[in-house]
Coordinates of C-alpha atoms and ligand atoms in Angstrom, one line a residue:
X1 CA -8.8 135.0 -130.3
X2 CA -6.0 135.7 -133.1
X3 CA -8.0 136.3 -136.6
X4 CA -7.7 133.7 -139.3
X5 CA -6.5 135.0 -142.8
X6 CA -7.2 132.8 -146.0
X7 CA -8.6 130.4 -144.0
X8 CA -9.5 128.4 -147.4
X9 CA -5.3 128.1 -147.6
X10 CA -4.1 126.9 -145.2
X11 CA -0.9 126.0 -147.3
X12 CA 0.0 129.6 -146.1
X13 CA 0.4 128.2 -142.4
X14 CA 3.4 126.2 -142.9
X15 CA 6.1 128.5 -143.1
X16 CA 5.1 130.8 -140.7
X17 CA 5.3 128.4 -137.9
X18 CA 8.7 126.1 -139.0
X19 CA 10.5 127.9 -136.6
X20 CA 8.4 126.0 -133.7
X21 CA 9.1 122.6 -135.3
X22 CA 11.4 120.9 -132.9
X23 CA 10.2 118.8 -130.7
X24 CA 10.7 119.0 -126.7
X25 CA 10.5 122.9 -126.7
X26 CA 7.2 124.0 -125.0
X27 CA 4.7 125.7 -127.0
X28 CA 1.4 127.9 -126.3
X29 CA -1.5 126.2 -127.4
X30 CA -4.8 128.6 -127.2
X31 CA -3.5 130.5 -124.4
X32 CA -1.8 127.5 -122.4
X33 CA 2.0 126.6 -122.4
X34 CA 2.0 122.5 -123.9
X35 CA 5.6 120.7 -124.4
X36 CA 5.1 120.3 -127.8
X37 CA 6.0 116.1 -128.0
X38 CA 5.6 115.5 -132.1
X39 CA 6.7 118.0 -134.4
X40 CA 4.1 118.9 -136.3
X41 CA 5.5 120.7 -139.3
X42 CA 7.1 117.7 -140.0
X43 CA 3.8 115.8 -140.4
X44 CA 1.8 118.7 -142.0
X45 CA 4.7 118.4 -144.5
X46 CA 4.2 114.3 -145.1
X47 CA 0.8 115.0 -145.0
X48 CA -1.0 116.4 -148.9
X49 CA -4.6 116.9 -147.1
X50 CA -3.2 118.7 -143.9
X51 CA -2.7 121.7 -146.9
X52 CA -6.1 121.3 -148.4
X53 CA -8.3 121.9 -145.3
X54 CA -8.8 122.2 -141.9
X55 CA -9.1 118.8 -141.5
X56 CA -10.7 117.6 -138.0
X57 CA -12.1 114.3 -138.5
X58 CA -9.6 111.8 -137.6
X59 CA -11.9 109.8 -135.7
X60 CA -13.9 109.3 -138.8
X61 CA -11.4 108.6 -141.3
X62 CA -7.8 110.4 -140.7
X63 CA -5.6 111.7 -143.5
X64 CA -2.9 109.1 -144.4
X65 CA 0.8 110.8 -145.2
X66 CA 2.2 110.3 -148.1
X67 CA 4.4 107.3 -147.3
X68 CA 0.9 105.1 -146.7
X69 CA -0.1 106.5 -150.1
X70 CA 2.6 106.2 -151.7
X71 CA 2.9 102.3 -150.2
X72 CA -0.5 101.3 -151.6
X73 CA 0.3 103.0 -155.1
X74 CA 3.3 101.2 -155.8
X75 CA 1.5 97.6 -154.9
X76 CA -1.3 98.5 -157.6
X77 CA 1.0 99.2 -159.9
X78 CA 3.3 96.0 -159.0
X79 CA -0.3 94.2 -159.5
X80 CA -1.1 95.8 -162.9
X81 CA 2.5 94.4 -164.0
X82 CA 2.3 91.6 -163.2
X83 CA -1.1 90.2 -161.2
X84 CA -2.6 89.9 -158.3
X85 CA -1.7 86.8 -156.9
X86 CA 2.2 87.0 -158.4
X87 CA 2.4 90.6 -156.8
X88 CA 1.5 88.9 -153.3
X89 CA 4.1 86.7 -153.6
X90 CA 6.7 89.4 -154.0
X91 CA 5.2 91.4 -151.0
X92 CA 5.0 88.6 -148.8
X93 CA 8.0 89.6 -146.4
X94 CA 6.4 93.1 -146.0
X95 CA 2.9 91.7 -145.1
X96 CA 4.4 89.5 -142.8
X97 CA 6.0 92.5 -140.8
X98 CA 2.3 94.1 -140.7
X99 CA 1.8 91.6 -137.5
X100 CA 5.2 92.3 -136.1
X101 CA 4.4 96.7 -136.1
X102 CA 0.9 95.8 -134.6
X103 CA 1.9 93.0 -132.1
X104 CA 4.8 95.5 -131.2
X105 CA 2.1 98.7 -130.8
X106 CA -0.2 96.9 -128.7
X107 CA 2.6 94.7 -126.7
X108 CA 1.3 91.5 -128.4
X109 CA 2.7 88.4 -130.3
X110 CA 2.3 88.3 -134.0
X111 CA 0.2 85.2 -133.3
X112 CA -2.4 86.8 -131.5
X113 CA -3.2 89.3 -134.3
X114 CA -5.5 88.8 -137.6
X115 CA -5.9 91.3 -140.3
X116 CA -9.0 92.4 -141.1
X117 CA -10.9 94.6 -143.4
X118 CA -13.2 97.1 -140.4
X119 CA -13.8 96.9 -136.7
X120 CA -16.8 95.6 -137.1
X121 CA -15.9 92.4 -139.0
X122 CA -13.3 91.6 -136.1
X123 CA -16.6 92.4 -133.6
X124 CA -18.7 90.3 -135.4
X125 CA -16.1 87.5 -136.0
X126 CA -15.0 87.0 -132.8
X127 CA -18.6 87.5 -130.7
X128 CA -19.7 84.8 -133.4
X129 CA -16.8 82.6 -132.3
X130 CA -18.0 82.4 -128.6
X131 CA -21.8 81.0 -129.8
X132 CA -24.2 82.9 -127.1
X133 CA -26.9 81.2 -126.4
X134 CA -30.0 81.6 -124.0
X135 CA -28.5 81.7 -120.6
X136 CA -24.9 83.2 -121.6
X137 CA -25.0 86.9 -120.6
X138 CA -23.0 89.7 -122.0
X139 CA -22.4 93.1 -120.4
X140 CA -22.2 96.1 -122.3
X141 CA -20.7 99.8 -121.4
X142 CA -23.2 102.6 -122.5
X143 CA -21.0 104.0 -125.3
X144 CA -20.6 100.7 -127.5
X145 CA -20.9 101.4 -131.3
X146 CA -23.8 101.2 -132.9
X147 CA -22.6 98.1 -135.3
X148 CA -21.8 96.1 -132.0
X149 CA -24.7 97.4 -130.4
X150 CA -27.3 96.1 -133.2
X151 CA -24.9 92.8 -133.6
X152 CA -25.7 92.2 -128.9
X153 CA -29.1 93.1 -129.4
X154 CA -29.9 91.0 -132.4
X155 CA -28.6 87.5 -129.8
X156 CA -30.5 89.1 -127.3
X157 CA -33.8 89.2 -129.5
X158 CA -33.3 85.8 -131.1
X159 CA -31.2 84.1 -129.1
X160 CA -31.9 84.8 -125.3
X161 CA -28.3 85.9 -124.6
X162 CA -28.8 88.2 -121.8
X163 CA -27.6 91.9 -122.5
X164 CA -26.9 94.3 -119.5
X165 CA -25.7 97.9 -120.0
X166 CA -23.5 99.5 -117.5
X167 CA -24.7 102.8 -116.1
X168 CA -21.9 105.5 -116.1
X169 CA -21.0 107.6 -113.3
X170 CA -21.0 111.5 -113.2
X171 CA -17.6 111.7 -115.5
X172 CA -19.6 110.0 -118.0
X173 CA -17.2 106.6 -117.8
X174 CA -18.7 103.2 -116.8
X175 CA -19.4 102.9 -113.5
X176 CA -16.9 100.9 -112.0
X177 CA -19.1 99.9 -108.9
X178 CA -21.7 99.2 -110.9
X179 CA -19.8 97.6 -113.0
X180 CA -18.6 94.9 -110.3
X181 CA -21.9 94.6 -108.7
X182 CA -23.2 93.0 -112.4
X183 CA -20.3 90.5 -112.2
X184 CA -21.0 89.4 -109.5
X185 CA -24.6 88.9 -109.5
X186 CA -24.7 86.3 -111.9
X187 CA -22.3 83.6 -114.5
X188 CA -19.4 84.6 -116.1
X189 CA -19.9 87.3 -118.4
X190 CA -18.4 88.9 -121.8
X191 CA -17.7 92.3 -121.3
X192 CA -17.7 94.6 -124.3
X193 CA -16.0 98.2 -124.2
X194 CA -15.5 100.8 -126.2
X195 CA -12.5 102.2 -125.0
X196 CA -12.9 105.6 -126.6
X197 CA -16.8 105.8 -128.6
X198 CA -17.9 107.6 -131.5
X199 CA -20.4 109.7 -130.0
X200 CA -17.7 111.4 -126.9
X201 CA -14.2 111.6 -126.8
X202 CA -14.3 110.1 -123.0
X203 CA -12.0 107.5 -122.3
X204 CA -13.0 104.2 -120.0
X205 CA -10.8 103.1 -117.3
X206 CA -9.8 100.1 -119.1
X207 CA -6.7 98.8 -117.2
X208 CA -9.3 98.8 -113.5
X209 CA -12.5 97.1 -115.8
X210 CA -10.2 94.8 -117.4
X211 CA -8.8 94.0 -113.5
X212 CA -12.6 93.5 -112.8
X213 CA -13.4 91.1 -115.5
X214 CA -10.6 88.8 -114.9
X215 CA -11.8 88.8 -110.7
X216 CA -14.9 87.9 -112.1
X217 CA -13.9 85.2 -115.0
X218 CA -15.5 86.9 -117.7
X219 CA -14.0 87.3 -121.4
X220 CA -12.6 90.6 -122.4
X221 CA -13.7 92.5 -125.6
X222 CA -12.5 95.9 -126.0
X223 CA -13.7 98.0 -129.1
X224 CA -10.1 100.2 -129.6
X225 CA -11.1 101.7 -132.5
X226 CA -10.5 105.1 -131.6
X227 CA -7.9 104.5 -129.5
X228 CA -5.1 102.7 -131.5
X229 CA -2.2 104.9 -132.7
X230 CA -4.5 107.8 -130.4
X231 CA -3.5 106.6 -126.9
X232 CA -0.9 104.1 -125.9
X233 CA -2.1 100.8 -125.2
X234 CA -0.8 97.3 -123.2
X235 CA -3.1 94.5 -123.8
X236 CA -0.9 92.7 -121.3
X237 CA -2.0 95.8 -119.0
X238 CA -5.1 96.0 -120.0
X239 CA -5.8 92.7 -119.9
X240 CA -8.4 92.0 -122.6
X241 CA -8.8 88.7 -124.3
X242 CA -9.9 90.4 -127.8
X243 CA -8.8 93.9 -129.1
X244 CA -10.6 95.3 -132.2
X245 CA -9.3 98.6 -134.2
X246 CA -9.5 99.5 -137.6
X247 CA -7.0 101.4 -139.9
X248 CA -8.4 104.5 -140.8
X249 CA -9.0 106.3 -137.7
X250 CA -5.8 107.5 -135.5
X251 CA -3.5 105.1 -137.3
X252 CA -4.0 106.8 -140.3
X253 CA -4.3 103.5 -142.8
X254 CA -5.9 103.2 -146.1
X255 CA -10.0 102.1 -145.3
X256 CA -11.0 98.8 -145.9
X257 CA -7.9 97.9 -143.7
X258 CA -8.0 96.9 -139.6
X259 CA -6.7 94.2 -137.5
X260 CA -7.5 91.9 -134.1
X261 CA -5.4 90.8 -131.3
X262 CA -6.8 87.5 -129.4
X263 CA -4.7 86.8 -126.6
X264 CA -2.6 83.2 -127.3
X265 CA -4.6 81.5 -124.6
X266 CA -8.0 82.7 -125.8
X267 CA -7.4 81.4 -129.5
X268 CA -8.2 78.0 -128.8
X269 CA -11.7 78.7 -127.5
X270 CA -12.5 81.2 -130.4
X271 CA -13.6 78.8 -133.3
X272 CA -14.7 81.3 -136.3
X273 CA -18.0 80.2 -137.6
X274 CA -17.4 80.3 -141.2
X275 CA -13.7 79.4 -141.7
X276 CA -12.3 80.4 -145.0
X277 CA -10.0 78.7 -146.6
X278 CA -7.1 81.2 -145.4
X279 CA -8.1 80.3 -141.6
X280 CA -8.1 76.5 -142.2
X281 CA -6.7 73.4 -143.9
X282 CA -9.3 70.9 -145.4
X283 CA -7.6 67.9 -145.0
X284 CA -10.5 64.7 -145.4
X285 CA -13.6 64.6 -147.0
X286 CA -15.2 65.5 -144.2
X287 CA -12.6 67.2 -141.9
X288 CA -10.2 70.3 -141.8
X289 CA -7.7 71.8 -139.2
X290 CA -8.0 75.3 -138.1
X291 CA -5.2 77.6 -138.2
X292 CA -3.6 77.9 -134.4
X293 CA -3.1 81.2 -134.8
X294 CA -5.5 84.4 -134.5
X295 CA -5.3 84.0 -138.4
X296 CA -7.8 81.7 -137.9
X297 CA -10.6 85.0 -138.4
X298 CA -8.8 86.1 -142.0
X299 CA -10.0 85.7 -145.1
X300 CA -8.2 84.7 -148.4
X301 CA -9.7 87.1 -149.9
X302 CA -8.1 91.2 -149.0
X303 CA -6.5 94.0 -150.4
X304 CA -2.8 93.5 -150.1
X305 CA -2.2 97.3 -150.8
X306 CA -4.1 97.9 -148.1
X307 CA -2.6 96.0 -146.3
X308 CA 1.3 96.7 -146.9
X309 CA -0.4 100.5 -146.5
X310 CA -1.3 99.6 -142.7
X311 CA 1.8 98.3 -142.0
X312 CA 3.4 101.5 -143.3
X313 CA 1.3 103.5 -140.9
X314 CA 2.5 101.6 -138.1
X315 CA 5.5 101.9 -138.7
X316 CA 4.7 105.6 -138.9
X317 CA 3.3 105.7 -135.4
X318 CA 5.9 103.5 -133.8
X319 CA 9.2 105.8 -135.3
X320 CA 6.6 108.9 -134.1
X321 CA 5.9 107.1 -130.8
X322 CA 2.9 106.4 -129.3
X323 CA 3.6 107.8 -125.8
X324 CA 4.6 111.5 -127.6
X325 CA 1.9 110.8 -129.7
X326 CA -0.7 110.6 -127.0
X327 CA 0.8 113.0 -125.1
X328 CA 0.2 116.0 -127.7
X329 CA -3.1 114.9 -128.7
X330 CA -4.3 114.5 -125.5
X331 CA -3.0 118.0 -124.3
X332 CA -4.7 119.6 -127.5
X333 CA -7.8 117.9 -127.1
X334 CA -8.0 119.2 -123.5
X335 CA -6.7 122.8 -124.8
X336 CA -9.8 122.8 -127.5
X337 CA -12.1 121.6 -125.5
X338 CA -11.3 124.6 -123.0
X339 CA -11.1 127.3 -125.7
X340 CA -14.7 126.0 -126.8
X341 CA -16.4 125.9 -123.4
X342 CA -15.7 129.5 -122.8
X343 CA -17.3 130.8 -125.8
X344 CA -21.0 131.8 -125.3
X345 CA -23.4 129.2 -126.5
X346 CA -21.0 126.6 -126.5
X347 CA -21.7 123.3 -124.7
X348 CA -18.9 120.9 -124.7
X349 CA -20.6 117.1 -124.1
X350 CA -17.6 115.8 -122.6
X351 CA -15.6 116.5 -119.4
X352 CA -13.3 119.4 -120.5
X353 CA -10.5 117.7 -119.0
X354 CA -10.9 114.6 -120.8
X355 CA -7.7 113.1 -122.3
X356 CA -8.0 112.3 -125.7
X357 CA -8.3 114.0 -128.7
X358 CA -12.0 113.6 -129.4
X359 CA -14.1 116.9 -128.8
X360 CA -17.7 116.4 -128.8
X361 CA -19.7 119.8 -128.3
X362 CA -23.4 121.5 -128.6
X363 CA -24.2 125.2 -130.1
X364 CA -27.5 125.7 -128.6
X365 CA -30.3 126.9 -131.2
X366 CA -28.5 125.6 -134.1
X367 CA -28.3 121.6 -135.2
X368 CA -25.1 119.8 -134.9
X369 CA -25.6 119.0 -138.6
X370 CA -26.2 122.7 -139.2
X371 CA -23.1 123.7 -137.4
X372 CA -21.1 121.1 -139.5
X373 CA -22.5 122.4 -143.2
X374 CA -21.3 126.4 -142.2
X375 CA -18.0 125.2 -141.0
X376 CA -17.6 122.7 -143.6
X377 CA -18.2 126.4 -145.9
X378 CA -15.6 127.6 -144.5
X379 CA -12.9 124.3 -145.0
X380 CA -13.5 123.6 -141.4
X381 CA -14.2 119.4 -141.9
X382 CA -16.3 118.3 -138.6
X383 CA -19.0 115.7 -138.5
X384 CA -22.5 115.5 -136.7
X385 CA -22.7 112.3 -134.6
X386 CA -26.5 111.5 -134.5
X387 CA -27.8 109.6 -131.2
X388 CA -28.6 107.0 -134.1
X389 CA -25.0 106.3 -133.6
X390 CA -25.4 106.1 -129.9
X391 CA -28.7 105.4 -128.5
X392 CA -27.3 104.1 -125.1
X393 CA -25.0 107.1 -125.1
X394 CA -26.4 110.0 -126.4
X395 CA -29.9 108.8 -126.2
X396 CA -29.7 107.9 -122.6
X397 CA -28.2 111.8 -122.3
X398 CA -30.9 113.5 -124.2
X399 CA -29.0 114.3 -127.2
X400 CA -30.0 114.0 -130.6
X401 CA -26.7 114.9 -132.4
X402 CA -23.1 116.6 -131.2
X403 CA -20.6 118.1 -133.3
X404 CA -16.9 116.1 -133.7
X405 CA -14.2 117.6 -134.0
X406 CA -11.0 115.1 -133.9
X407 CA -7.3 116.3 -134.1
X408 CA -4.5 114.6 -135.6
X409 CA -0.8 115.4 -134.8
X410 CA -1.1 117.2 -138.3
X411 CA -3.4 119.9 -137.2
X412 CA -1.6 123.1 -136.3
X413 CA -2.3 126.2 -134.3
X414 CA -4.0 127.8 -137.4
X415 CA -6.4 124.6 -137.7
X416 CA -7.6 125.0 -134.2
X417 CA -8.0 128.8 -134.2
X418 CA -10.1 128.6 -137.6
X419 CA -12.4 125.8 -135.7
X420 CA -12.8 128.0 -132.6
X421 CA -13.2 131.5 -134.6
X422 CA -16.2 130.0 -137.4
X423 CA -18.0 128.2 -134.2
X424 CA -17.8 131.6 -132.3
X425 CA -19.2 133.4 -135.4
X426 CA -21.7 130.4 -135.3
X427 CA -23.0 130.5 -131.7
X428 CA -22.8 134.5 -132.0
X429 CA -25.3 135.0 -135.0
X430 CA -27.9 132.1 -133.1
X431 CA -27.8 134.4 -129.9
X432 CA -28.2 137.3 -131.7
X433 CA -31.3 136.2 -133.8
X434 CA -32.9 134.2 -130.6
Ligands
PLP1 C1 -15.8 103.1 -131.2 C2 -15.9 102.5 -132.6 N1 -16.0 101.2 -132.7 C3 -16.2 100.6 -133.9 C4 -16.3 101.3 -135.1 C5 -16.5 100.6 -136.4 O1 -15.3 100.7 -137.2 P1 -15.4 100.1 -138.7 O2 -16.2 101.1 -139.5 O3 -14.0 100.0 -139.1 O4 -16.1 98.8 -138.6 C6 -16.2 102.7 -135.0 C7 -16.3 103.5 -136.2 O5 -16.5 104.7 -136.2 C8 -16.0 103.3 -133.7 O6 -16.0 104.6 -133.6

């Protein structure tokens, strides 16, 4: 493995490896020849934090460029001139692009989407909106968040809903047999899946469960949280009736910031629960229309900054592209994940072949959360997922915790050898005091 130097600077990388920006030429990636499909340098350079650390956490909350920053700034500022309500006014145009860049990403209408403030608001929102009671039965894959996962087993416990979890097979995915067998044993279900989780960087085989659900009748929710602006995704293909993701993951958007896509023919059924006034019209004393649109699950009440900010990240990711995008991050999540299971000590929790950019892994004798406290020493930014974050996931696999790293297309060669050499270091001195 090549040594790291100054690995607390990693300003230092930059130049050395401008040569290899360009796109389309192949490069070796920890021993392996990848066509390098995003250039890099480019984003290290639009990127302040990519020069402050070795920063692998995009799955918990990425580093925005300086565009998004620079985007949210400005519409503070216009707000200090002027107000709150006046600045809106201004930025109105630009908002109104936000649901053209997602719709576009995702191959939706501007219709079907709703800004939101977190993943699990549009969850929450939207499960509200389809009132389970005793006898309606939801299906569940084993990796669903743990927000969702309290949120289905709260209308299980007070409600009677009926809550299945899907086994997974050997790959770790849900179980597509078994997955068919619980359709058909019983009503019309409402599937929930995370399409990549938080606890594993596995990714479910969305396009053949969303096939199954619609066989079946059931209604479609798929968690995309980690997968938007990650891997590229249809929601014509995929077929879901509800897609939830939030901004700050592998879009790279201010927090606070997030969106839903309800497919046009699904909006009717989905009456919110607690319409605000920005989702409907009150128009008697005792009546009101609801919006038509998925806008029906806003609120008045958000951060425009954060807003205009999102829809400068998508932009970002559609000028990048999502299918180069997903093509480098899956080929250096599988390169990492490689590099890390040969090292002694090292167990990675995923399959190594796994496309995405999510690396869950193990040292044995040492705790996740110890593993992430000597790397984070060394400017190495991981985090410990706890199976309190996954108790159908890593709880069902016997795991209390896994290390995360997640790569962005701003991590470089130097990031990943600095991850690989510390966790070396790390398993080495555990073997050599067991
Ligand atoms: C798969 C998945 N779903 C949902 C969420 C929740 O997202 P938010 O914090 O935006 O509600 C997360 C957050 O880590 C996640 O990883």
């Amino acid at each position: 493995m090549d040594s790291i130097s100054e690995a607390n600077t990693p300003t230092s990388d930059a130049d050395a490896s401008h040569a290899a920006s360009s796109t389309g030429a192949p490069v070796t990636l920890v021993g392996a020849t990848v066509d390098r499909t995003v250039d890099v340098v480019l984003e290290r350079e639009r990127t302040a934090g990519a020069m402050l650390s070795r920063h692998l956490n995009a799955a918990g909350s990425a580093l925005p460029s300086l565009h998004v920053v620079e985007t949210v700034v400005a519409h503070l500022r216009l707000e200090e001139s002027m107000g709150g309500y006046e600045a809106a006014a201004l930025a109105r145009p630009r908002v109104e692009a936000v649901y053209d860049a997602a719709a576009e990403l995702i191959g939706a209408h501007r219709d079907e989407i709703a800004l939101i403030d977190s993943a699990s608001s549009g969850l929450r929102v939207v499960l509200d909106a389809l009132r389970l009671r005793a006898g309606a039965r939801i299906i569940a894959t084993r990796a669903t968040y743990v927000s969702h996962a309290l949120h289905l087993m709260t209308l299980s416990r007070e409600e009677g809903v009926v809550l299945d979890i899907v086994p997974t097979g050997a790959d770790q995915r849900t179980d597509l047999a078994e997955l068919e067998r619980m359709l058909q044993s019983g009503p019309p279900a409402v599937v929930t899946v995370a399409h990549v989780p938080t606890s594993s960087g596995i990714v479910e085989p969305v396009i053949e469960i969303g096939a199954l659900v619609a066989q079946y009748d059931g209604f479609f929710v798929l968690d995309a949280t980690q997968s938007v602006g990650h891997l590229a995704i249809d929601v014509r293909e995929v077929g879901c009736d509800v897609l939830v993701t939030t901004g700050r993951k592998f879009l790279r958007a201010p927090r606070g910031t997030g969106f839903v896509y309800v497919r046009s023919s699904a909006i009717a059924r989905l009456l919110p629960t607690a319409p605000d006034v920005r989702a409907a019209h009150w128009t008697e004393l005792s009546d009101w229309d609801v919006d038509g649109t998925a806008r029906r699950f806003e609120t008045w009440e958000a951060s425009i900054a954060g807003r205009l900010g999102l829809g400068a990240a998508l932009e970002e990711v559609l000028e990048r592209g999502i299918a180069p995008t997903e093509a480098w991050l899956t080929a250096v999540g599988r390169r990492v994940r490689a590099a890390l299971a040969a090292v002694p000590g090292v167990r990675v929790a995923e399959p190594v072949d796994t496309p995405s950019a999510i690396v869950t892994f193990v040292v044995d004798g040492i705790a996740s959360a110890d593993v992430v406290a000597r790397l984070a020493q060394q400017n190495v930014r991981v985090v410990s997922v706890p199976a309190t974050h996954g108790q159908w996931d890593l709880g069902t696999r016997g795991i209390p915790a896994v290390v995360r790293a997640s790569l962005h297309v701003y991590n470089d060669e130097n990031d990943i050898a600095a991850l690989l050499e510390h966790v070396t270091v790390i398993a080495g001195e555990v073997a050599e005091r067991a």
